[in-house]
mmCIF file of C-alpha atoms in Angstrom:
data_model
loop_
_atom_site.group_PDB
_atom_site.id
_atom_site.type_symbol
_atom_site.label_atom_id
_atom_site.label_comp_id
_atom_site.label_asym_id
_atom_site.label_seq_id
_atom_site.Cartn_x
_atom_site.Cartn_y
_atom_site.Cartn_z
ATOM 1 C CA MET A 1380 36.971 -3.015 12.955
ATOM 2 C CA SER A 1381 33.703 -4.844 14.062
ATOM 3 C CA ILE A 1382 30.057 -3.478 13.257
ATOM 4 C CA LYS A 1383 27.552 -3.239 15.792
ATOM 5 C CA THR A 1384 23.874 -3.641 14.685
ATOM 6 C CA LEU A 1385 20.696 -3.200 16.321
ATOM 7 C CA VAL A 1386 18.028 -5.591 14.754
ATOM 8 C CA ILE A 1387 14.196 -4.911 15.162
ATOM 9 C CA ASN A 1388 11.541 -7.307 14.400
ATOM 10 C CA PRO A 1389 7.982 -6.342 15.388
ATOM 11 C CA GLY A 1390 5.183 -8.820 15.713
ATOM 12 C CA SER A 1391 1.468 -8.292 16.619
ATOM 13 C CA THR A 1392 1.859 -8.561 20.433
ATOM 14 C CA SER A 1393 5.720 -8.202 20.856
ATOM 15 C CA THR A 1394 9.018 -6.717 19.297
ATOM 16 C CA LYS A 1395 11.972 -8.864 19.177
ATOM 17 C CA VAL A 1396 15.266 -6.881 19.575
ATOM 18 C CA GLY A 1397 18.758 -8.052 19.357
ATOM 19 C CA VAL A 1398 22.144 -6.404 19.169
ATOM 20 C CA PHE A 1399 25.066 -8.217 17.336
ATOM 21 C CA GLU A 1400 28.701 -7.444 16.899
ATOM 22 C CA ASP A 1401 29.324 -8.500 13.353
ATOM 23 C CA GLU A 1402 27.544 -11.808 13.282
ATOM 24 C CA THR A 1403 27.830 -12.485 16.924
ATOM 25 C CA LEU A 1404 24.852 -11.822 19.159
ATOM 26 C CA LEU A 1405 25.575 -9.785 22.125
ATOM 27 C CA PHE A 1406 22.059 -10.199 23.636
ATOM 28 C CA GLU A 1407 18.366 -10.366 22.523
ATOM 29 C CA GLU A 1408 15.060 -10.022 24.013
ATOM 30 C CA THR A 1409 11.331 -10.478 23.196
ATOM 31 C CA LEU A 1410 9.598 -7.456 24.312
ATOM 32 C CA ARG A 1411 5.933 -8.399 25.205
ATOM 33 C CA HIS A 1412 3.114 -5.994 24.606
ATOM 34 C CA PRO A 1413 -0.220 -6.522 26.754
ATOM 35 C CA THR A 1414 -3.175 -6.924 24.666
ATOM 36 C CA GLU A 1415 -4.735 -4.003 26.349
ATOM 37 C CA GLU A 1416 -1.794 -1.933 25.589
ATOM 38 C CA ILE A 1417 -2.171 -2.553 22.025
ATOM 39 C CA ALA A 1418 -5.609 -2.054 22.019
ATOM 40 C CA LYS A 1419 -5.127 1.566 23.241
ATOM 41 C CA TYR A 1420 -3.929 2.405 19.441
ATOM 42 C CA ALA A 1421 -6.257 2.877 16.363
ATOM 43 C CA SER A 1422 -3.764 1.688 13.922
ATOM 44 C CA VAL A 1423 -0.480 0.072 13.740
ATOM 45 C CA ILE A 1424 1.262 3.070 12.920
ATOM 46 C CA ASP A 1425 -0.152 4.772 15.942
ATOM 47 C CA GLN A 1426 2.203 2.220 18.182
ATOM 48 C CA LYS A 1427 5.481 3.466 16.710
ATOM 49 C CA ASP A 1428 6.593 5.895 19.485
ATOM 50 C CA PHE A 1429 5.343 3.358 22.211
ATOM 51 C CA ARG A 1430 7.348 0.654 20.917
ATOM 52 C CA LYS A 1431 10.549 3.012 20.133
ATOM 53 C CA GLU A 1432 10.336 3.910 23.800
ATOM 54 C CA ILE A 1433 10.386 0.390 24.921
ATOM 55 C CA ILE A 1434 13.397 -0.399 22.525
ATOM 56 C CA LEU A 1435 15.331 2.572 23.628
ATOM 57 C CA ASP A 1436 14.580 1.757 27.308
ATOM 58 C CA PHE A 1437 15.678 -1.970 26.781
ATOM 59 C CA LEU A 1438 19.303 -0.804 25.502
ATOM 60 C CA LYS A 1439 19.385 1.275 28.609
ATOM 61 C CA GLU A 1440 18.757 -1.544 30.460
ATOM 62 C CA LYS A 1441 21.530 -3.614 28.794
ATOM 63 C CA ASN A 1442 23.913 -0.924 29.410
ATOM 64 C CA CYS A 1443 24.182 -0.398 25.393
ATOM 65 C CA ASP A 1444 24.978 3.096 24.569
ATOM 66 C CA PRO A 1445 22.867 3.703 21.321
ATOM 67 C CA HIS A 1446 25.601 5.957 19.931
ATOM 68 C CA SER A 1447 27.710 2.503 19.918
ATOM 69 C CA LEU A 1448 25.619 1.282 17.366
ATOM 70 C CA ASP A 1449 26.688 1.456 13.515
ATOM 71 C CA VAL A 1450 23.534 0.377 11.680
ATOM 72 C CA ILE A 1451 19.881 -0.281 12.677
ATOM 73 C CA VAL A 1452 17.980 -2.961 10.471
ATOM 74 C CA GLY A 1453 14.166 -3.812 10.802
ATOM 75 C CA ARG A 1454 11.841 -6.194 9.499
ATOM 76 C CA GLY A 1455 10.425 -5.624 6.029
ATOM 77 C CA GLY A 1456 6.783 -5.078 5.972
ATOM 78 C CA LEU A 1457 3.795 -5.156 3.376
ATOM 79 C CA LEU A 1458 5.406 -2.967 0.515
ATOM 80 C CA LYS A 1459 4.713 -3.061 -3.138
ATOM 81 C CA PRO A 1460 6.202 -6.396 -4.794
ATOM 82 C CA ILE A 1461 10.052 -6.123 -4.860
ATOM 83 C CA PRO A 1462 13.172 -8.163 -5.751
ATOM 84 C CA GLY A 1463 14.876 -9.747 -2.951
ATOM 85 C CA GLY A 1464 17.867 -7.973 -1.046
ATOM 86 C CA THR A 1465 18.645 -5.339 1.620
ATOM 87 C CA TYR A 1466 16.910 -2.040 0.921
ATOM 88 C CA ALA A 1467 17.950 1.328 2.476
ATOM 89 C CA VAL A 1468 15.008 2.886 4.332
ATOM 90 C CA SER A 1469 14.350 5.875 1.932
ATOM 91 C CA ASP A 1470 11.773 8.495 1.928
ATOM 92 C CA ALA A 1471 9.686 6.458 -0.482
ATOM 93 C CA LEU A 1472 9.926 3.093 1.411
ATOM 94 C CA LEU A 1473 9.190 4.954 4.624
ATOM 95 C CA ALA A 1474 5.932 6.649 2.963
ATOM 96 C CA ASP A 1475 4.640 3.223 1.711
ATOM 97 C CA LEU A 1476 5.278 1.500 5.144
ATOM 98 C CA LYS A 1477 3.380 4.118 6.802
ATOM 99 C CA LYS A 1478 0.608 3.916 4.126
ATOM 100 C CA GLY A 1479 0.408 0.103 3.953
ATOM 101 C CA VAL A 1480 0.184 -0.189 0.474
ATOM 102 C CA GLN A 1481 -0.621 -3.841 0.683
ATOM 103 C CA GLY A 1482 -2.006 -3.603 4.264
ATOM 104 C CA GLN A 1483 -1.303 -2.897 7.613
ATOM 105 C CA HIS A 1484 0.682 -5.041 9.552
ATOM 106 C CA ALA A 1485 3.184 -5.059 12.799
ATOM 107 C CA SER A 1486 6.201 -5.677 10.614
ATOM 108 C CA ASN A 1487 5.577 -2.494 8.654
ATOM 109 C CA LEU A 1488 6.981 -0.732 11.696
ATOM 110 C CA GLY A 1489 10.281 -2.551 11.488
ATOM 111 C CA GLY A 1490 11.631 -0.184 8.841
ATOM 112 C CA ILE A 1491 9.666 2.924 10.119
ATOM 113 C CA LEU A 1492 11.718 2.166 13.659
ATOM 114 C CA ALA A 1493 14.925 1.439 12.341
ATOM 115 C CA ARG A 1494 14.913 4.825 10.169
ATOM 116 C CA GLU A 1495 13.610 7.079 13.007
ATOM 117 C CA ILE A 1496 16.257 5.584 15.461
ATOM 118 C CA GLY A 1497 18.937 5.476 12.829
ATOM 119 C CA ASP A 1498 18.323 9.208 11.833
ATOM 120 C CA LYS A 1499 18.608 10.247 15.332
ATOM 121 C CA LEU A 1500 21.862 8.629 15.625
ATOM 122 C CA GLY A 1501 23.202 9.467 12.242
ATOM 123 C CA VAL A 1502 23.621 5.875 11.056
ATOM 124 C CA PRO A 1503 22.248 3.967 8.346
ATOM 125 C CA SER A 1504 18.905 2.047 8.297
ATOM 126 C CA TYR A 1505 17.700 -0.760 6.110
ATOM 127 C CA ILE A 1506 14.993 -3.809 5.535
ATOM 128 C CA VAL A 1507 15.846 -7.238 4.478
ATOM 129 C CA ASP A 1508 13.918 -9.612 2.214
ATOM 130 C CA PRO A 1509 10.420 -8.707 3.295
ATOM 131 C CA VAL A 1510 7.453 -11.347 2.790
ATOM 132 C CA VAL A 1511 6.712 -9.265 -0.534
ATOM 133 C CA VAL A 1512 9.890 -10.375 -2.324
ATOM 134 C CA ASP A 1513 8.681 -11.023 -5.868
ATOM 135 C CA GLU A 1514 10.920 -12.708 -8.442
ATOM 136 C CA LEU A 1515 8.295 -14.751 -10.265
ATOM 137 C CA THR A 1516 9.079 -15.071 -13.762
ATOM 138 C CA ASP A 1517 6.276 -13.811 -16.114
ATOM 139 C CA LYS A 1518 4.990 -17.477 -17.035
ATOM 140 C CA ALA A 1519 4.486 -18.147 -13.446
ATOM 141 C CA ARG A 1520 2.169 -15.215 -12.866
ATOM 142 C CA LEU A 1521 -0.457 -16.560 -15.034
ATOM 143 C CA SER A 1522 -3.274 -18.332 -13.004
ATOM 144 C CA GLY A 1523 -5.597 -19.254 -15.689
ATOM 145 C CA MET A 1524 -7.755 -16.355 -14.801
ATOM 146 C CA PRO A 1525 -6.767 -13.032 -15.921
ATOM 147 C CA GLU A 1526 -8.196 -11.072 -13.068
ATOM 148 C CA LEU A 1527 -6.505 -13.243 -10.351
ATOM 149 C CA PRO A 1528 -2.670 -13.467 -11.050
ATOM 150 C CA ARG A 1529 -0.549 -15.424 -8.930
ATOM 151 C CA ARG A 1530 1.392 -13.234 -6.263
ATOM 152 C CA SER A 1531 4.803 -14.055 -4.253
ATOM 153 C CA ILE A 1532 3.943 -13.782 -0.631
ATOM 154 C CA PHE A 1533 6.302 -16.139 1.229
ATOM 155 C CA HIS A 1534 8.913 -16.490 4.061
ATOM 156 C CA ALA A 1535 11.481 -14.715 1.976
ATOM 157 C CA LEU A 1536 13.501 -13.766 4.826
ATOM 158 C CA ASN A 1537 14.325 -17.197 5.981
ATOM 159 C CA GLN A 1538 14.213 -18.961 2.532
ATOM 160 C CA LYS A 1539 16.837 -16.607 1.371
ATOM 161 C CA ALA A 1540 18.827 -16.752 4.727
ATOM 162 C CA VAL A 1541 19.054 -20.534 4.585
ATOM 163 C CA ALA A 1542 20.046 -20.778 0.754
ATOM 164 C CA ARG A 1543 22.739 -18.452 1.301
ATOM 165 C CA ARG A 1544 24.050 -20.246 4.387
ATOM 166 C CA TYR A 1545 24.038 -23.455 2.626
ATOM 167 C CA ALA A 1546 26.061 -21.780 -0.295
ATOM 168 C CA LYS A 1547 28.330 -20.418 2.089
ATOM 169 C CA GLU A 1548 28.829 -23.436 3.907
ATOM 170 C CA HIS A 1549 29.903 -25.420 0.469
ATOM 171 C CA ASP A 1550 31.882 -22.643 -0.751
ATOM 172 C CA ALA A 1551 29.847 -21.634 -3.420
ATOM 173 C CA ARG A 1552 27.660 -18.643 -4.543
ATOM 174 C CA TYR A 1553 23.898 -18.613 -4.031
ATOM 175 C CA GLU A 1554 23.611 -16.979 -7.592
ATOM 176 C CA ASP A 1555 25.395 -20.100 -9.025
ATOM 177 C CA LEU A 1556 22.975 -22.744 -7.432
ATOM 178 C CA ASN A 1557 19.456 -24.253 -7.891
ATOM 179 C CA LEU A 1558 17.810 -24.887 -4.898
ATOM 180 C CA ILE A 1559 14.275 -25.972 -3.543
ATOM 181 C CA VAL A 1560 13.691 -24.413 0.002
ATOM 182 C CA ILE A 1561 10.757 -25.633 2.092
ATOM 183 C CA HIS A 1562 9.855 -23.558 5.024
ATOM 184 C CA MET A 1563 7.424 -25.255 7.446
ATOM 185 C CA GLY A 1564 5.826 -23.241 10.019
ATOM 186 C CA GLY A 1565 2.331 -21.892 10.586
ATOM 187 C CA GLY A 1566 2.410 -21.677 6.732
ATOM 188 C CA VAL A 1567 4.271 -23.582 4.496
ATOM 189 C CA SER A 1568 6.116 -22.205 1.299
ATOM 190 C CA VAL A 1569 8.315 -24.028 -1.155
ATOM 191 C CA GLY A 1570 10.219 -22.025 -3.303
ATOM 192 C CA ALA A 1571 12.179 -22.602 -6.558
ATOM 193 C CA HIS A 1572 15.629 -20.705 -6.269
ATOM 194 C CA ASP A 1573 17.205 -20.402 -9.736
ATOM 195 C CA HIS A 1574 20.554 -18.677 -9.498
ATOM 196 C CA GLY A 1575 19.645 -16.566 -6.595
ATOM 197 C CA GLN A 1576 16.074 -15.808 -7.838
ATOM 198 C CA VAL A 1577 12.772 -17.199 -6.563
ATOM 199 C CA VAL A 1578 11.395 -17.793 -9.746
ATOM 200 C CA ASP A 1579 8.213 -19.807 -8.372
ATOM 201 C CA VAL A 1580 6.601 -20.034 -4.924
ATOM 202 C CA ASN A 1581 3.399 -20.800 -3.333
ATOM 203 C CA ASN A 1582 1.367 -17.894 -2.102
ATOM 204 C CA ILE A 1583 1.097 -18.669 1.759
ATOM 205 C CA LEU A 1584 -1.451 -16.390 2.637
ATOM 206 C CA ASP A 1585 -4.499 -16.527 0.047
ATOM 207 C CA GLY A 1586 -4.562 -20.433 -0.138
ATOM 208 C CA GLU A 1587 -2.125 -21.891 -2.659
ATOM 209 C CA GLY A 1588 0.033 -24.931 -2.250
ATOM 210 C CA CYS A 1589 0.155 -27.516 0.282
ATOM 211 C CA PHE A 1590 -2.137 -27.316 3.584
ATOM 212 C CA SER A 1591 -0.231 -26.482 6.856
ATOM 213 C CA PRO A 1592 -0.831 -26.316 10.418
ATOM 214 C CA GLU A 1593 -3.066 -23.132 9.899
ATOM 215 C CA ARG A 1594 -3.688 -22.877 6.318
ATOM 216 C CA SER A 1595 -5.994 -24.721 3.805
ATOM 217 C CA GLY A 1596 -3.776 -24.335 0.953
ATOM 218 C CA THR A 1597 -5.188 -25.105 -2.653
ATOM 219 C CA VAL A 1598 -8.866 -26.452 -2.491
ATOM 220 C CA PRO A 1599 -11.421 -27.469 -4.893
ATOM 221 C CA VAL A 1600 -12.296 -24.068 -6.497
ATOM 222 C CA GLY A 1601 -15.712 -25.018 -7.618
ATOM 223 C CA ASP A 1602 -16.651 -26.232 -4.087
ATOM 224 C CA LEU A 1603 -15.356 -23.261 -2.690
ATOM 225 C CA VAL A 1604 -17.223 -20.831 -4.835
ATOM 226 C CA LYS A 1605 -20.510 -22.652 -3.945
ATOM 227 C CA MET A 1606 -19.617 -22.666 -0.056
ATOM 228 C CA CYS A 1607 -19.134 -18.636 -0.737
ATOM 229 C CA PHE A 1608 -22.566 -18.379 -1.894
ATOM 230 C CA SER A 1609 -24.396 -20.767 0.352
ATOM 231 C CA GLY A 1610 -25.420 -18.112 2.866
ATOM 232 C CA LYS A 1611 -24.033 -19.964 5.613
ATOM 233 C CA TYR A 1612 -20.672 -18.079 6.139
ATOM 234 C CA THR A 1613 -19.516 -14.406 5.788
ATOM 235 C CA GLN A 1614 -16.693 -13.409 3.663
ATOM 236 C CA GLN A 1615 -14.550 -13.143 6.854
ATOM 237 C CA GLU A 1616 -15.436 -16.702 8.020
ATOM 238 C CA ILE A 1617 -14.466 -18.002 4.551
ATOM 239 C CA TYR A 1618 -11.270 -16.292 4.663
ATOM 240 C CA LYS A 1619 -10.570 -17.776 8.359
ATOM 241 C CA LYS A 1620 -11.097 -21.109 7.078
ATOM 242 C CA ILE A 1621 -8.309 -20.577 4.337
ATOM 243 C CA CYS A 1622 -5.797 -18.857 6.549
ATOM 244 C CA GLY A 1623 -6.024 -19.173 10.108
ATOM 245 C CA ASN A 1624 -8.339 -22.122 10.730
ATOM 246 C CA GLY A 1625 -7.326 -24.476 7.886
ATOM 247 C CA GLY A 1626 -4.900 -27.586 7.811
ATOM 248 C CA PHE A 1627 -4.139 -29.205 11.071
ATOM 249 C CA ASN A 1628 -6.573 -26.740 12.874
ATOM 250 C CA ALA A 1629 -9.518 -27.972 10.730
ATOM 251 C CA TYR A 1630 -8.951 -31.639 10.793
ATOM 252 C CA LEU A 1631 -7.375 -32.100 14.192
ATOM 253 C CA HIS A 1632 -8.276 -28.744 16.158
ATOM 254 C CA THR A 1633 -4.543 -28.028 16.915
ATOM 255 C CA ASN A 1634 -2.060 -25.878 14.924
ATOM 256 C CA ASP A 1635 1.121 -27.549 16.836
ATOM 257 C CA ALA A 1636 2.860 -30.180 14.722
ATOM 258 C CA ARG A 1637 4.272 -31.790 17.967
ATOM 259 C CA VAL A 1638 0.616 -32.337 19.370
ATOM 260 C CA VAL A 1639 -0.172 -34.042 15.989
ATOM 261 C CA GLU A 1640 3.027 -36.170 16.260
ATOM 262 C CA LYS A 1641 1.871 -36.857 19.966
ATOM 263 C CA MET A 1642 -1.538 -37.971 18.533
ATOM 264 C CA VAL A 1643 -0.106 -39.958 15.885
ATOM 265 C CA LYS A 1644 2.074 -42.077 18.681
ATOM 266 C CA GLU A 1645 -0.996 -42.678 20.668
ATOM 267 C CA GLY A 1646 -2.809 -44.357 17.931
ATOM 268 C CA SER A 1647 -4.839 -41.812 16.271
ATOM 269 C CA ALA A 1648 -5.785 -42.858 12.839
ATOM 270 C CA GLU A 1649 -7.091 -39.465 11.745
ATOM 271 C CA ALA A 1650 -3.931 -37.646 12.917
ATOM 272 C CA LYS A 1651 -1.811 -40.042 11.127
ATOM 273 C CA LEU A 1652 -3.750 -39.591 7.910
ATOM 274 C CA VAL A 1653 -3.505 -36.010 8.198
ATOM 275 C CA GLN A 1654 0.150 -36.114 8.982
ATOM 276 C CA ASP A 1655 0.745 -38.144 6.071
ATOM 277 C CA ALA A 1656 -1.229 -35.989 3.663
ATOM 278 C CA PHE A 1657 0.697 -32.939 5.002
ATOM 279 C CA TYR A 1658 4.144 -34.408 3.980
ATOM 280 C CA TYR A 1659 2.566 -35.964 0.674
ATOM 281 C CA GLN A 1660 1.309 -32.319 -0.327
ATOM 282 C CA ILE A 1661 4.757 -30.696 0.512
ATOM 283 C CA ALA A 1662 6.420 -33.415 -1.659
ATOM 284 C CA LYS A 1663 4.137 -32.881 -4.543
ATOM 285 C CA ASP A 1664 4.716 -29.090 -4.175
ATOM 286 C CA ALA A 1665 8.591 -29.674 -4.292
ATOM 287 C CA GLY A 1666 8.224 -32.089 -7.256
ATOM 288 C CA ALA A 1667 6.474 -29.106 -8.993
ATOM 289 C CA MET A 1668 9.571 -26.996 -8.138
ATOM 290 C CA ALA A 1669 11.813 -29.310 -9.411
ATOM 291 C CA ALA A 1670 10.118 -29.236 -12.815
ATOM 292 C CA VAL A 1671 10.368 -25.587 -12.504
ATOM 293 C CA LEU A 1672 14.063 -25.798 -12.436
ATOM 294 C CA CYS A 1673 13.891 -28.526 -15.293
ATOM 295 C CA GLY A 1674 15.244 -31.398 -12.720
ATOM 296 C CA LYS A 1675 18.589 -29.550 -12.380
ATOM 297 C CA VAL A 1676 18.370 -29.392 -8.412
ATOM 298 C CA ASP A 1677 21.691 -28.837 -6.492
ATOM 299 C CA GLN A 1678 19.831 -29.477 -3.057
ATOM 300 C CA ILE A 1679 16.608 -29.348 -1.268
ATOM 301 C CA ILE A 1680 16.873 -27.639 1.837
ATOM 302 C CA LEU A 1681 14.318 -28.117 4.864
ATOM 303 C CA THR A 1682 13.660 -25.447 7.323
ATOM 304 C CA GLY A 1683 11.054 -23.799 9.790
ATOM 305 C CA GLY A 1684 10.060 -24.932 13.246
ATOM 306 C CA ILE A 1685 8.620 -28.432 12.025
ATOM 307 C CA ALA A 1686 11.961 -29.430 10.380
ATOM 308 C CA TYR A 1687 13.155 -29.949 14.023
ATOM 309 C CA ASP A 1688 11.171 -33.372 13.896
ATOM 310 C CA PRO A 1689 13.426 -36.116 12.546
ATOM 311 C CA TYR A 1690 10.275 -37.751 10.917
ATOM 312 C CA THR A 1691 10.069 -34.646 8.517
ATOM 313 C CA TYR A 1692 13.447 -35.597 7.075
ATOM 314 C CA GLU A 1693 12.519 -39.114 6.976
ATOM 315 C CA MET A 1694 9.234 -38.824 5.194
ATOM 316 C CA LEU A 1695 10.462 -36.085 2.680
ATOM 317 C CA GLU A 1696 13.688 -37.975 1.730
ATOM 318 C CA LYS A 1697 11.522 -40.859 1.011
ATOM 319 C CA TYR A 1698 9.536 -38.637 -1.476
ATOM 320 C CA LEU A 1699 12.148 -36.163 -2.725
ATOM 321 C CA GLY A 1700 15.640 -38.119 -2.131
ATOM 322 C CA PHE A 1701 15.695 -39.201 -5.852
ATOM 323 C CA ILE A 1702 15.653 -35.442 -7.079
ATOM 324 C CA ALA A 1703 18.540 -34.113 -4.955
ATOM 325 C CA PRO A 1704 20.161 -34.479 -1.570
ATOM 326 C CA ILE A 1705 18.771 -32.925 1.247
ATOM 327 C CA THR A 1706 19.930 -30.487 4.207
ATOM 328 C CA VAL A 1707 18.183 -29.582 7.114
ATOM 329 C CA TYR A 1708 18.304 -25.987 8.914
ATOM 330 C CA PRO A 1709 15.672 -26.263 11.692
ATOM 331 C CA GLY A 1710 13.878 -23.148 12.933
ATOM 332 C CA GLU A 1711 14.453 -19.585 11.732
ATOM 333 C CA ASP A 1712 16.615 -17.296 12.921
ATOM 334 C CA GLU A 1713 15.326 -13.940 11.691
ATOM 335 C CA LEU A 1714 17.353 -11.808 13.705
ATOM 336 C CA LEU A 1715 20.687 -13.028 12.493
ATOM 337 C CA ALA A 1716 19.081 -13.131 8.860
ATOM 338 C CA LEU A 1717 18.476 -9.403 9.254
ATOM 339 C CA CYS A 1718 21.684 -8.491 10.622
ATOM 340 C CA GLN A 1719 23.498 -10.382 7.974
ATOM 341 C CA GLY A 1720 21.619 -8.492 5.419
ATOM 342 C CA ALA A 1721 22.438 -5.110 6.650
ATOM 343 C CA LEU A 1722 26.386 -6.329 7.112
ATOM 344 C CA ARG A 1723 26.516 -7.581 3.513
ATOM 345 C CA VAL A 1724 25.808 -3.797 2.728
ATOM 346 C CA VAL A 1725 27.945 -2.285 5.162
ATOM 347 C CA THR A 1726 30.946 -4.347 4.208
ATOM 348 C CA GLY A 1727 30.584 -3.796 0.618
ATOM 349 C CA GLU A 1728 29.830 -7.475 -0.414
ATOM 350 C CA GLU A 1729 26.512 -6.100 -1.919
ATOM 351 C CA GLN A 1730 24.964 -3.022 -3.042
ATOM 352 C CA ALA A 1731 21.823 -1.617 -0.988
ATOM 353 C CA LYS A 1732 19.159 -1.768 -3.450
ATOM 354 C CA GLU A 1733 16.622 1.190 -4.086
ATOM 355 C CA TYR A 1734 12.913 0.997 -3.472
#
């Protein structure tokens, strides 16, 4: 008997919704929310009823009876650090999403909306692999400054999804493989997957690892301290340089890798240098993750929007091909990844984790 799943993935000004029958997408839509509409609400949580009504109206428009749904799954939000997996939206998890224990973000609404809709229909609700997935080893947490331990914040949903996809396509278990997964989008995360656990990965939000289209990555710390105390910048302006205006944006005033590629083809020496440095830094991070895995790497996986560019494979294969073969899964199908996480629990392949 097939399983029908409603998937909810809220963003800052949109809510992406999809309905699946098993792993087959029946329909999906990105429901846009005008900035002036969002501005009416004092906080992210206050948007809950507004977004729920839009989702239910959309289902009606698609002639989808909500009572035909078997399970609801939402994007996980900024919870406490937790191991990867699928989590039932328990009362404790729901309370922390509403509270915003690591910050208020639209993704917090995913689990809240899933729980409310699921409770009304009498079906289970889940979240899957939120960005706060933390499987770091104890030694990976030490930064050299006790006050500033390393944290795990990365593209957990997509990294885990493509790792499982690779395992399935090669008749293997994710838990039996050593993989390096490189997600390349607005931020870049490079993770060492050791038998199903992401034992080390760069923190994509707070300036760690390679630079990316929007983020600075690791910068010279002493010079950053001097910049912070120069009196020229506010705390907010400094943070924006790290996350938002760093990387491609800082050097070339665009966060679009396709525009950078176009600039390179048109002969821009600066764009060529930035592009080369981008792949160089990614390769250095991947080399470090190979060391984390003691050189025993079964496969390197490239994913995210930038992986669509054939030049990405060409450059990273040149740097990393000696470590392991490379597989490319471009883009990120978050709706399918969320659906698959719920299905693994509903079908009994996995046990739902407790928050």
